[in-house]
Structure formats: structure tokens, C-alpha cells
Coordinates of C-alpha atoms and ligand atoms in Angstrom, one line a residue:
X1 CA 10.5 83.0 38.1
X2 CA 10.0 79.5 37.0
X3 CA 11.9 78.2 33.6
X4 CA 9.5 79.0 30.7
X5 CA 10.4 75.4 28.9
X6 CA 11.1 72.1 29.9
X7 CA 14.8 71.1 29.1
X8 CA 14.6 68.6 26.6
X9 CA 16.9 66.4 28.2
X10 CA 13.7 66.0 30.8
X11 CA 11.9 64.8 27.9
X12 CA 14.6 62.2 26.9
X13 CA 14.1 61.0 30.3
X14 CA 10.5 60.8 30.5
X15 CA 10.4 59.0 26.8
X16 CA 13.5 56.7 28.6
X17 CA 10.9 55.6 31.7
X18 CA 8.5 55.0 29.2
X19 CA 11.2 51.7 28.1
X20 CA 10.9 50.8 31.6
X21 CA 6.9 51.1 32.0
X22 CA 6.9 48.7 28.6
X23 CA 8.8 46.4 30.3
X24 CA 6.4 46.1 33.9
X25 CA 3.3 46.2 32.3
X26 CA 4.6 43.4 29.8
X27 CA 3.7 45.0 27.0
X28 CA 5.7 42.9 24.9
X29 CA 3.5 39.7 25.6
X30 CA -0.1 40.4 27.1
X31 CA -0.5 44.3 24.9
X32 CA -2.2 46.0 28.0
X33 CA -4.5 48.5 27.0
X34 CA -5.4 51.9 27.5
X35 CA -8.7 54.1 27.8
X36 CA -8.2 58.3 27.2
X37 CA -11.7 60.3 27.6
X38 CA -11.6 63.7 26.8
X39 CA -14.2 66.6 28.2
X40 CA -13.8 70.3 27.4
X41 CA -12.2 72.0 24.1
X42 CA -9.8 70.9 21.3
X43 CA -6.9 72.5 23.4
X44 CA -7.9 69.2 25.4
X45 CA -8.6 67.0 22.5
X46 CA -4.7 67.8 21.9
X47 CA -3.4 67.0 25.3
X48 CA -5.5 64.4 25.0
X49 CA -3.1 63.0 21.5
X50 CA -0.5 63.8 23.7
X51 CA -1.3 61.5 26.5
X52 CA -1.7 58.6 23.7
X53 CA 1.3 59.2 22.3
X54 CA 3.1 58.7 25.5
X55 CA 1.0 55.5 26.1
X56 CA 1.6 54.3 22.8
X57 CA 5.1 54.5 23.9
X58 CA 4.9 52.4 27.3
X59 CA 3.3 49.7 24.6
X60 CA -0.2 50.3 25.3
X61 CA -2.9 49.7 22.6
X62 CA -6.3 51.4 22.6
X63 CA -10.1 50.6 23.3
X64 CA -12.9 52.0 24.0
X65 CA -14.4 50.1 26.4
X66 CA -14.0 50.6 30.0
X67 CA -14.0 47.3 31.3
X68 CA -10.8 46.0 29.0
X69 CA -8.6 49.0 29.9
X70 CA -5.4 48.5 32.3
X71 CA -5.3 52.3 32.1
X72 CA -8.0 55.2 32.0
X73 CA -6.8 58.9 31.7
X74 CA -9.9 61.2 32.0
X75 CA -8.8 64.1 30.9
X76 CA -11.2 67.0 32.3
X77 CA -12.6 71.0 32.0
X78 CA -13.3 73.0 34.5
X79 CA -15.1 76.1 32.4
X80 CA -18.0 74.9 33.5
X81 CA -19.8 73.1 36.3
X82 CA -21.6 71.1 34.2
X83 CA -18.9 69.0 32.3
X84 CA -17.1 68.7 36.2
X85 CA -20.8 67.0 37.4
X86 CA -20.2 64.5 34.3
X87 CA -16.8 63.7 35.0
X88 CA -17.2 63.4 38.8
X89 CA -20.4 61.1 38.2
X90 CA -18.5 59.1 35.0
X91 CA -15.4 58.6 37.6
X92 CA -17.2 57.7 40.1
X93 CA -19.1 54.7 38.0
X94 CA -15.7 53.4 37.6
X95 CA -15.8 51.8 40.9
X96 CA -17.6 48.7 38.9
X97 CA -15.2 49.1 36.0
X98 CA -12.2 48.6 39.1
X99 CA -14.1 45.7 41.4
X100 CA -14.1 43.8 38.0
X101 CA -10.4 44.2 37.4
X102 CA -8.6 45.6 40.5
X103 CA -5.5 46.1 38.8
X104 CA -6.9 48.9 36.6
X105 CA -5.2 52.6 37.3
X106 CA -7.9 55.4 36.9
X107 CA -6.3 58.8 36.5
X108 CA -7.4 61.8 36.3
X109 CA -5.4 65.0 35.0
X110 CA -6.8 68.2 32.9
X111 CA -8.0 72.0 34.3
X112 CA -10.9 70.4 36.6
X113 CA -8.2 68.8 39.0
X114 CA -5.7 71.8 38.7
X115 CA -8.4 73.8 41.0
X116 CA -7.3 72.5 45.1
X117 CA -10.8 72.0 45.9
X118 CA -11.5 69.7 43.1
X119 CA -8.1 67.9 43.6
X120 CA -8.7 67.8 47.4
X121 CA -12.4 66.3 46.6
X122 CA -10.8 63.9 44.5
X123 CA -8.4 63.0 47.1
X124 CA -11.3 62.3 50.2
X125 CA -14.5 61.2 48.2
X126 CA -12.9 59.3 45.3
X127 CA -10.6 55.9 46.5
X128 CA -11.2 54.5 42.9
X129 CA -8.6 57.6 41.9
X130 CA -5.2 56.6 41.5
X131 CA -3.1 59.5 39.6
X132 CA -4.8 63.5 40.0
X133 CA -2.0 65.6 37.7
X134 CA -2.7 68.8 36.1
X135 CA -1.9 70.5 33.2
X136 CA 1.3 71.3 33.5
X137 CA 2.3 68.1 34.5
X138 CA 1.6 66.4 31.0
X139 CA 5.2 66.4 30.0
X140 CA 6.0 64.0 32.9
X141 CA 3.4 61.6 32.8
X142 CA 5.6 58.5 32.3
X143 CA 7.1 59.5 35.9
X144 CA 3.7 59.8 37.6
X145 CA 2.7 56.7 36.1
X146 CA 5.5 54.9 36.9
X147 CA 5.2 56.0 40.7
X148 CA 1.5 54.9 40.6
X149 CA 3.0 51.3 38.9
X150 CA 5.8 50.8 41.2
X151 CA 4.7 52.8 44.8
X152 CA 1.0 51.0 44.7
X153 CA 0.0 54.2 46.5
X154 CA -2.3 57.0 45.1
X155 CA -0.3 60.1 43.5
X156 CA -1.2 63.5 43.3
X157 CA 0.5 66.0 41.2
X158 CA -1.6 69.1 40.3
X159 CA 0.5 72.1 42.3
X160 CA 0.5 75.9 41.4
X161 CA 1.8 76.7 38.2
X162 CA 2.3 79.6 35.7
X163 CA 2.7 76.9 33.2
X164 CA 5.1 75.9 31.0
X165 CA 5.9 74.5 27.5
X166 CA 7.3 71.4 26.5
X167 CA 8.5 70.3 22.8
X168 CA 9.0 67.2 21.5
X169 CA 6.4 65.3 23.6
X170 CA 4.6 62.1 21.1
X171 CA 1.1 62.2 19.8
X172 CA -0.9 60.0 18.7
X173 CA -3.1 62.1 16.5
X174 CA -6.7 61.0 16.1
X175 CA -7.9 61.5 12.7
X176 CA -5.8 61.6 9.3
X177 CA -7.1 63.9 7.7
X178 CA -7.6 66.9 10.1
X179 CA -5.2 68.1 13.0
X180 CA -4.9 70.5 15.6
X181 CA -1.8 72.3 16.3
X182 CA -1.2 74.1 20.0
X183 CA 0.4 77.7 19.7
X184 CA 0.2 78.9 22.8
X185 CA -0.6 77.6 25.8
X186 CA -2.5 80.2 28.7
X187 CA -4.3 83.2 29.1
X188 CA -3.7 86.8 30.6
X189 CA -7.2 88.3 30.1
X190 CA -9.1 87.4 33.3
X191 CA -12.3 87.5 32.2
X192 CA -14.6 87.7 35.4
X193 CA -16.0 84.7 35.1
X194 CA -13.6 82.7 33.2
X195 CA -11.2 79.6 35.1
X196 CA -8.8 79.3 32.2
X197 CA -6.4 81.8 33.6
X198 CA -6.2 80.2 36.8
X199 CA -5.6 76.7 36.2
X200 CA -3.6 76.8 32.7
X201 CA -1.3 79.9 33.7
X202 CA -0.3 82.7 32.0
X203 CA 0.2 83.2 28.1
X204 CA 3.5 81.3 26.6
X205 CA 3.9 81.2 23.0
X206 CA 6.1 78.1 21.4
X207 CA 8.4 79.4 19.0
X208 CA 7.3 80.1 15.1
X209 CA 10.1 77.3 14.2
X210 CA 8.7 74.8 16.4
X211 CA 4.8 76.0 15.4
X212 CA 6.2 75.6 11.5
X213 CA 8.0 72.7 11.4
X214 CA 5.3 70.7 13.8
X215 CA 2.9 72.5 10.4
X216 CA 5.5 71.1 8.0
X217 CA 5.3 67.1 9.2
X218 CA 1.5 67.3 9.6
X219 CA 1.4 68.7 5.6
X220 CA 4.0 65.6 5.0
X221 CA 2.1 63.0 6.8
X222 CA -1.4 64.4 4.8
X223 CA -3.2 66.2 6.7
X224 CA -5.5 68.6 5.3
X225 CA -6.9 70.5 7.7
X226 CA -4.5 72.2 10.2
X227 CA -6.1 73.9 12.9
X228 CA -3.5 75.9 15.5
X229 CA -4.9 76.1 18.9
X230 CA -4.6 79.2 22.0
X231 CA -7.0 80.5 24.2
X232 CA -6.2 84.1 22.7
X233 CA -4.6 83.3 19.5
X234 CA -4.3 87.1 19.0
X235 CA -2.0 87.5 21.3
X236 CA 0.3 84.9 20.1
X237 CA 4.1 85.7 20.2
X238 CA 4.2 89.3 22.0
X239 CA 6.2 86.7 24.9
X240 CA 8.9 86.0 22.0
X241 CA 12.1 87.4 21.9
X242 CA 11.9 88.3 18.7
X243 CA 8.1 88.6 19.3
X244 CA 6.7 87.3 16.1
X245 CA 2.8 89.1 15.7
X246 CA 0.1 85.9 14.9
X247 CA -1.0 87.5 11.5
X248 CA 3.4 86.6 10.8
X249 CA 3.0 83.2 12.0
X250 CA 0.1 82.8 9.7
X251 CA 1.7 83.8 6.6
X252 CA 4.8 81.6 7.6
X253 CA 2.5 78.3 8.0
X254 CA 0.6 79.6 4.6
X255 CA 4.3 79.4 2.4
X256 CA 4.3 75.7 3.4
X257 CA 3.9 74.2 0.5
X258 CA 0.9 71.9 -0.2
X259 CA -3.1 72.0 -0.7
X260 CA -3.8 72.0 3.0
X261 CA -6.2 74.5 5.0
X262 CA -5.4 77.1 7.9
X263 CA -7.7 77.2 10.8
X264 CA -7.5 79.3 14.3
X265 CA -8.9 79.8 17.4
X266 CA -10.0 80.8 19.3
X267 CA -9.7 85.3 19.0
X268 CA -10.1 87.9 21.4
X269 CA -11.9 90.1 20.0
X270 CA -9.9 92.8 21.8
X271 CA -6.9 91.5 19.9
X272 CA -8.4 90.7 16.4
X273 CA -6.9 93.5 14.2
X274 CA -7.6 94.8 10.7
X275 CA -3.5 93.0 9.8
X276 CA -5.2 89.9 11.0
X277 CA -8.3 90.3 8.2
X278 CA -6.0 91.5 5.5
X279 CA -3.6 88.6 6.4
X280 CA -6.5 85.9 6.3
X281 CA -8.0 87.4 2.8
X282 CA -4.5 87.3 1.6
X283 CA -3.1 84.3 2.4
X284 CA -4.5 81.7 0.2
X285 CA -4.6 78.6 2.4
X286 CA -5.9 80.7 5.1
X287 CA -10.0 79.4 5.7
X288 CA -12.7 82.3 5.7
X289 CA -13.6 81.6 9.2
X290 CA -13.5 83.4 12.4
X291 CA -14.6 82.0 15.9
X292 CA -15.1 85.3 17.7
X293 CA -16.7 85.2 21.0
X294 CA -18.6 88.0 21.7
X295 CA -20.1 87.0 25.3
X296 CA -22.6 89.6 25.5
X297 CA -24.2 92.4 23.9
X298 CA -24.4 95.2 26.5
X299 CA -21.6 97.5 27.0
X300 CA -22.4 97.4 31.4
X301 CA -21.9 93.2 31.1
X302 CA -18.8 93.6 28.9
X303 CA -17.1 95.7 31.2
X304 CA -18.2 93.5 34.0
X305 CA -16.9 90.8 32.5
X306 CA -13.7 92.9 31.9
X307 CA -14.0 92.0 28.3
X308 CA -12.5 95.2 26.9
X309 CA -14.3 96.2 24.3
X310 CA -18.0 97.4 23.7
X311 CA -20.8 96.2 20.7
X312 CA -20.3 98.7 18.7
X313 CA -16.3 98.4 18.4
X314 CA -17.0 94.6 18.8
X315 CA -19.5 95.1 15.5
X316 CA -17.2 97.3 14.0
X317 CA -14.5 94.5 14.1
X318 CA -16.8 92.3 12.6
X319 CA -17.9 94.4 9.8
X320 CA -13.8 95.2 9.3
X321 CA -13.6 91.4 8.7
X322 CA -16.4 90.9 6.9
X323 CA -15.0 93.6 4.1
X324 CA -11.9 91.8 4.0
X325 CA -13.7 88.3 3.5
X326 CA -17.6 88.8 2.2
X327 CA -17.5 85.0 2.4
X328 CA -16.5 85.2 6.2
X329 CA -17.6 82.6 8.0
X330 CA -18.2 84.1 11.8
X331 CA -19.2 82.2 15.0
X332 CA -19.3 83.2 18.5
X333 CA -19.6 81.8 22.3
X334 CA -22.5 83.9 24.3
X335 CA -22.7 83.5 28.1
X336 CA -26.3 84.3 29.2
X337 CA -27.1 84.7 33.0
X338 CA -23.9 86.5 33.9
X339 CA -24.7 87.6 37.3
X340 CA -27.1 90.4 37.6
X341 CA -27.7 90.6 33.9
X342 CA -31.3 92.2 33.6
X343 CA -33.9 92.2 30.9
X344 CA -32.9 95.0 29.2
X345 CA -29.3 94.2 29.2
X346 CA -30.0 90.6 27.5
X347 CA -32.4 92.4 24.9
X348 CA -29.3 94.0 23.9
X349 CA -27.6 90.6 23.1
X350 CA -30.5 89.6 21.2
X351 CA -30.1 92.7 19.4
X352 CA -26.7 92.4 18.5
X353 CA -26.8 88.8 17.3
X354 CA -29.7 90.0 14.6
X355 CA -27.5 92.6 13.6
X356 CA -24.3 90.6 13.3
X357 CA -26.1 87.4 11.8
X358 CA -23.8 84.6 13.1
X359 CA -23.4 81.5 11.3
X360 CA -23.6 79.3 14.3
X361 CA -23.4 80.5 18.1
X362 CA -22.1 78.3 20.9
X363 CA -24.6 79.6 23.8
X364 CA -23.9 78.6 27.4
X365 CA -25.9 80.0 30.7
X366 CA -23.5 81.4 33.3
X367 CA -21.9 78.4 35.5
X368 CA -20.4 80.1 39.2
X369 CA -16.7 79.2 39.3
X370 CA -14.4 79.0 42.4
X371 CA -12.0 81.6 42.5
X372 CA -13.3 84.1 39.9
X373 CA -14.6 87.5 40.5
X374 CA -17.5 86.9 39.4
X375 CA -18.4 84.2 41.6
X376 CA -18.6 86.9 44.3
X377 CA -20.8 89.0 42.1
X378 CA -24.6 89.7 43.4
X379 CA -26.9 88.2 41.6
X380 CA -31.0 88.7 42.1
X381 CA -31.8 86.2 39.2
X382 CA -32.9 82.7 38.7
X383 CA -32.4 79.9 37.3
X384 CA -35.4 79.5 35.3
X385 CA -34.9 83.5 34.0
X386 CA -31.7 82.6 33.1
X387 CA -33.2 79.4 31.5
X388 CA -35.9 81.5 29.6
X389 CA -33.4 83.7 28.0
X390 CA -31.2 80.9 27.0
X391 CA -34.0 79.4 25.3
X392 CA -34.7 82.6 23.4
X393 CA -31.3 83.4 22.1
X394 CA -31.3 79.3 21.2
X395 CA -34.4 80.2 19.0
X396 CA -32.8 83.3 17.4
X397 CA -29.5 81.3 16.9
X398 CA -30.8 78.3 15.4
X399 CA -33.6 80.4 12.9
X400 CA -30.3 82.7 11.8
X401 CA -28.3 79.2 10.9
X402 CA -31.0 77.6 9.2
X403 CA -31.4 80.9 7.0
X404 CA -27.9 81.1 6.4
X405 CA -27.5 77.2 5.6
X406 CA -30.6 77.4 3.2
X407 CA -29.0 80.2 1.5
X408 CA -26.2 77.7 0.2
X409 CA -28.7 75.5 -1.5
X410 CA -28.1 75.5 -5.4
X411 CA -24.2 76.9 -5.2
X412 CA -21.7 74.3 -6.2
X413 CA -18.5 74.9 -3.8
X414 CA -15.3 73.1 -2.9
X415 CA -15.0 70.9 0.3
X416 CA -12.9 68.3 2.6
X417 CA -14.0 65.2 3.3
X418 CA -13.2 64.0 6.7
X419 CA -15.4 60.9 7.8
X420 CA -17.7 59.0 7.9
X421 CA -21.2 59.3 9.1
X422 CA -22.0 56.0 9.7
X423 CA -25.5 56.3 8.1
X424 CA -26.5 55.3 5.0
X425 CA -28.0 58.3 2.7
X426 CA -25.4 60.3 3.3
X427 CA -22.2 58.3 4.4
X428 CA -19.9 61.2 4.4
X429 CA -19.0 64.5 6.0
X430 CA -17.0 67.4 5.0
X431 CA -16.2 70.9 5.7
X432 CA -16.7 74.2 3.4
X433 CA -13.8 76.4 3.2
X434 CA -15.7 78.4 6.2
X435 CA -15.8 74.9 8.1
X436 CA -19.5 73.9 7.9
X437 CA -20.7 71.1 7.9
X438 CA -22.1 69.2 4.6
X439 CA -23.3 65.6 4.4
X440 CA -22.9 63.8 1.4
X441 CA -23.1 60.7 -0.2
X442 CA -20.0 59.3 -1.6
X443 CA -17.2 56.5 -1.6
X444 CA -15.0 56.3 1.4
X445 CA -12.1 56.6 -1.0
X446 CA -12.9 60.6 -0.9
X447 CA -11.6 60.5 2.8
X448 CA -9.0 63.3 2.4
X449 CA -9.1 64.9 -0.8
X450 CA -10.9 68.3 -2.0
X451 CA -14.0 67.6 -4.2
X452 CA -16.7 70.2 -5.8
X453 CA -20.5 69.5 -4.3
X454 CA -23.7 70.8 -5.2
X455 CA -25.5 72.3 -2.4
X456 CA -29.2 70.3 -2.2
X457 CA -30.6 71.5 1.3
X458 CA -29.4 72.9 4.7
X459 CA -30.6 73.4 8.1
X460 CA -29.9 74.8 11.8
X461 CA -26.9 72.6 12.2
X462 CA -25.7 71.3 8.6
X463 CA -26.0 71.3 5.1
X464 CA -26.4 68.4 2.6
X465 CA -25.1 67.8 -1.2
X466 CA -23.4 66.0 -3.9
X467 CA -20.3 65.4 -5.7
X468 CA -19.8 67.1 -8.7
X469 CA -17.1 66.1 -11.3
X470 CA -14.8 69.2 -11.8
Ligands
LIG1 N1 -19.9 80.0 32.5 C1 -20.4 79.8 31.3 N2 -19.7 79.9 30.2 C2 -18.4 80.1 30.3 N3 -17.4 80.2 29.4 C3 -16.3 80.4 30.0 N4 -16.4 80.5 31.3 C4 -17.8 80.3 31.5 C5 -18.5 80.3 32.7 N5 -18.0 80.5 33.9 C6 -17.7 80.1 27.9 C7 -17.3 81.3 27.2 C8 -16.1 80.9 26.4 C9 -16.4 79.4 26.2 C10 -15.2 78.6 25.9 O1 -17.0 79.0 27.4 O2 -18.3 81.7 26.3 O3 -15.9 81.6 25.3
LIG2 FE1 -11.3 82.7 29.6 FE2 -11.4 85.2 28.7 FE3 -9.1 83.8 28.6 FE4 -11.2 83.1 27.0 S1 -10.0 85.0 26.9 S2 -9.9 81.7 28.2 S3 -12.9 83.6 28.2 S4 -10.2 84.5 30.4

């Protein structure tokens, strides 16, 4: 059985090589520079701060531009076909980026590589590669990059893994105002068509001290907005000794003291239990909001896709939540296509998402992946059926948001600023409570703190309003 958590003495020495990486790339003269793009989900977008912070470390700045960078990290997903086809083709352009300045180091790390036949394609079709490591291989980066600086020959790090956890790694967090906060890295559910479990490993929980303090510094340092991260959030601590139950680590981030707000995701619906409403509704800093993916409406697909529960319990849950929190925000991820789905058995997703009334639906068509059951599932159907009935539940989605957004339109209600929009009418975003999306019109000075707005108009994918003096 391999050791659960890196010893941090491992870390010590990783942060120790990043000393000696400063010194080779001359970071104290010419400030080489460094390039991280980022595919796939915020469990991503967090590996992704990670991977900064242990540039920022070697002494690399940042820029976007692909030409200027010594170093580019592409950080990749594999959930789906379609993000590997971007990276593959966006890697591939950086053959010009390289001829330009042949000293550049392209690596490539994340789930997409962590699958052998992806690695392995790397390896023959792309030269321009110089570093594949996978996910579990974040904590020694500095090494691998150091072998890549000092060997001048291509490294590949992306073996078998059931994962593992590593504290006290840097990060170089993106935004100020909002953050996101990994749990839990892993799944156990095997979905049938799902990749996660096969190329992040099984289910390890960091412990509810690390989880709170990590909480604690983020509430110090500002941030608003703390968002804690796992494939099954639900599931969170049952690997602890003592296991600590996710509705527990939410009340233990909630006594932190501080105007901040709790997010989560994502939840298994399986796992989502009536402690976890009554927690949220109870737990002041706790947002109304609940990302839970329902996949499909039929109870033959959901057992196909070994989901483990059926639409009516699924419904029931959501109702259960709903009583808790009348102001629940709920979401959902639908796959459409699975194979063999029929009419009928789509009709019934439909069916469900009129019932439940979502108030926004990530929708995605069914993408074959290497290694899952499902991939060796029959499947009589096309692409342009599957197409058809993506376009239809995209119709149902989007007229359900709008209604929902418009029904915001006169209430006055409290919000985060986070940004800036970059366009002129309305130059700022924020979130509701229930995170969605308003536009205003503001001073930038309103970056970070809670103001009162007037609701003035919504649609499919936001609202709009203004500041109101409370
Ligand atoms: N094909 C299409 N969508 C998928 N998802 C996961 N695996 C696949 C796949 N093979 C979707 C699920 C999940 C979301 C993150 O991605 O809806 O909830
Ligand atoms: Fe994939 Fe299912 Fe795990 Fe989500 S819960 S990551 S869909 S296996």
C-alpha cells in the first residue's frame, strides 16, 4: 500500500531545488518568465495556483503571451475528448512558439497525460514536449523541472498511482477576492463513463486542521469567497481516523470568524444528506447553493451509469434541500448521448429538469473515454441524434434560467463584487448569495466588499443591477 501523504521533509527538499533552479535560470538578473494554461475544472484551476506558486519560487514572473515565456505548463482534462483535441492542437502550435526561442520548456502535466495512451502519444507525435507529469506528481515539480534544466533530455513522469496528498506546497492564488480550497483529492464512485477515478485515484481526505487553517489564512489575507473543492465533497473525511463527516467540516470552516462566504462542490447526489441541508440552512456563512449533478433522468441510464440512485430519490433530495433553503440555488451537470440512450429515456430527462427547474445546467453530450465501461457499451445512435437532443435540453435549460433570472428583477439583495468586466455600462461583476451572476455599474473600489443592488433585468446567463446605499 503506498504512503497516503508526502513527508514533508520531501517538500522541504523540493522548495530547496527550487533555490537551485533560481540560480540556473538566472532569475536574479534576466526574470525569466513563465506561461500556466489551464483546461478542465477548478480542481485544475487550483493545481494550476499550485504550479505558480512553485514557479514563483524558482523566480519566475508571469505572462500571458506565449512567445515571451521560458516556461509553459499546460495543465490538461481528460473528461472529455473535446478539451484533449484543444490541448493536443494548442500544444502542437507551440512548435512556432519553440523555433522562435529554442530554449523554451513546454510541459505538459494534469489527468489528460496521466492516461498511457495519451502520455505515450505525447511521447512519439509531440518532440516540441519536454516534461509529461501527472497528477500526482505536482508536489515534485521543481525535481522534474530541474531534470528537464540540467539532463537536456525529455522527462516523463505520469506512472500509476492511487494518489496522494501533499501539504504545504506554494500558491500563487489568482484572484483576491475569491479562492478555492481542495478537500479531497479522488473519487471511488466509477461512474461508467467517468475518467476521474482512473487518472486521479481513489478518495483521500486532507485533514479538517489542515482544511481550517488553509480557511483561516485565506479569511486573513481577505478573501471573501472560499470555495472547498472534491470530486464527491459528500464523501469527504470517511478515510480520516477520526473520520470527520463534511456537514462537521462545514460548521468548523463556518466558526471562523469573519464576513466571508462558504461554497462546495461538487455533491454526489448519492451522498447529499438531509445533515448536509440542515447544516447549510444553519450555518450562517454557508451560501444557498447546491451544484448537484443529476446526469440523467431515466432510472435504466442511471443504473447504467452506476449512479446509485433513481429520479424520484434524486427529486426527493432536491425537494429535502429546497425545504431547508426556499432560496436554494440548484445547478446540475446532464450527460446526453450516453450510449444507447433512446427517445423515450431522454424524454424522461426533459421531464425531470421541468420538474426540478434548475437555475442553470451544465449539459454535455456523451464523449467515449479509454478505459471506462462504458466505452465498451453498444451504442445504435448517432451523432446528429445525440446533437438534436442536446440542442433540446439547451432550449429547455436556457428558457428555465431566463425565467428564473427575470424573476429577480425589482428585489434588492446583497452581493460580492469580484471583477471587472472590462466593458463600459456595466464595469463590474458580482455574485448573489446563491452565486449568480449580476452586472453592475460601479467604482472599482467595490472590488471585495458586500454591497445591496437593485435587480433591473436578467437573462439565460446573468442578471444586471445597481448599487443601493444600505
Ligand atoms: N462524457 C461527457 N460528459 C462527462 N462528464 C464526465 N464524464 C463525461 C463523459 N465521458 C461530465 C459529467 C460530470 C461533469 C464534470 O462532466 O456531467 O458531472
Ligand atoms: Fe466522475 Fe462520477 Fe467521480 Fe464525478 S462522481 S468524478 S462523475 S466518477
Amino acid at each position: 500500500m503506498e504512503k497516503k501523504s508526502i513527508d514533508p521533509a520531501r517538500i522541504e527538499e523540493q522548495k530547496a531545488l527550487c533555490g537551485r533552479i533560481a540560480g540556473l535560470i538566472g532569475a536574479e538578473s534576466g526574470r525569466p518568465l513563465a506561461l500556466v494554461d489551464t483546461y478542465g475544472c477548478q480542481q485544475n484551476e487550483a493545481d494550476s495556483e499550485k504550479l505558480r506558486g512553485w514557479l514563483a519560487l524558482m523566480g519566475y514572473g508571469f505572462t500571458d503571451n506565449e512567445f515571451e515565456a521560458d516556461v509553459i505548463v499546460v495543465n490538461t482534462c481528460a473528461v472529455r475528448e473535446h478539451a484533449e483535441m484543444r490541448v493536443l492542437g494548442n500544444v502542437g502550435a507551440l512548435n512556432h512558439t519553440k523555433k522562435a526561442k529554442p530554449s523554451q520548456i513546454v510541459a505538459v502535466c494534469g489527468c489528460m497525460v496521466q492516461q498511457p495512451h495519451m502520455a505515450g502519444k505525447i511521447k512519439q507525435s509531440y518532440p516540441v514536449v519536454d516534461l509529461v507529469f501527472g497528477p500526482h506528481e505536482l508536489w515534485r515539480f521543481p525535481e522534474l523541472l530541474l531534470q528537464v534544466l540540467t539532463g537536456h533530455k525529455r522527462v516523463f513522469a505520469a506512472e500509476k498511482s492511487e494518489g496522494v496528498l501533499a501539504e504545504g506546497l506554494p500558491s500563487r492564488r489568482d484572484g483576491k477576492v475569491k479562492a478555492w480550497l481542495p478537500i479531497m483529492s479522488g473519487c471511488n464512485n466509477f461512474c461508467s463513463y467517468c475518467v476521474v477515478p482512473y487518472v486521479r485515484g481513489r478518495e483521500r481526505s486532507r485533514r479538517a486542521e489542515d482544511v481550517v487553517r488553509e480557511a483561516e489564512e485565506l479569511v486573513a489575507a481577505g478573501y471573501k469567497d472560499i470555495t472547498l473543492l472534491g470530486q464527491n465533497v459528500n464523501s469527504y473525511g470517511k478515510d480520516l481516523e477520526p473520520a470527520v463527516s463534511f456537514p462537521e467540516l462545514l460548521r468548523r470552516v463556518n466558526a471562523i470568524p469573519g464576513d466571508f462566504l462558504i461554497r462546495f462542490m461538487t455533491s454526489h447526489p448519492k451522498d447529499a444528506t438531509e445533515e448536509l441541508f440542515r447544516t447549510m440552512a444553519e450555518c450562517e456563512k454557508c451560501a444557498h447553493q447546491l451544484h448537484l449533478p443529476v446526469q440523467a433522468g431515466n432510472d435504466r441510464i442511471l443504473k447504467v451509469m452506476n449512479r446509485n440512485y433513481s429520479a424520484e430519490q434524486y427529486k426527493a433530495k432536491a425537494a429535502l434541500a429546497r425545504r431547508y433553503m426556499p432560496d436554494l440555488v440548484l445547478t446540475t451537470d446532464i450527460i446526453v448521448g450516453f450510449p444507447g440512450e433512446t427517445e423515450d429515456e431522454f424524454e424522461d430527462t426533459l421531464r425531470l429538469c421541468e420538474e426540478v427547474r434548475y437555475d442553470a445546467m451544465f449539459t454535455f453530450i456523451y464523449s467515449k473515454r479509454v478505459g471506462t465501461p462504458a466505452a465498451a457499451m453498444d451504442d445504435p445512435f448517432t451523432r446528429a441524434d445525440k446533437q438534436r437532443h442536446f440542442d433540446r435540453l439547451m432550449e429547455v435549460s436556457n428558457r428555465i434560467s431566463a425565467e428564473k433570472h427575470r424573476a429577480y428583477i425589482g428585489r434588492t439583495l446583497r452581493v460580492l463584487v469580484d471583477g471587472e468586466t472590462g466593458r463600459e455600462e456595466y464595469n463590474l461583476s458580482s455574485r448573489t448569495n446563491g452565486g449568480r451572476l449580476v452586472h453592475l455599474k460601479g467604482e472599482p473600489a467595490l472590488i471585495g466588499q458586500f454591497i445591496h443592488v437593485k435587480i433591473t433585468d436578467g437573462n439565460t446567463w446573468a442578471l444586471y443591477g445597481e448599487p443601493v446605499l444600505s
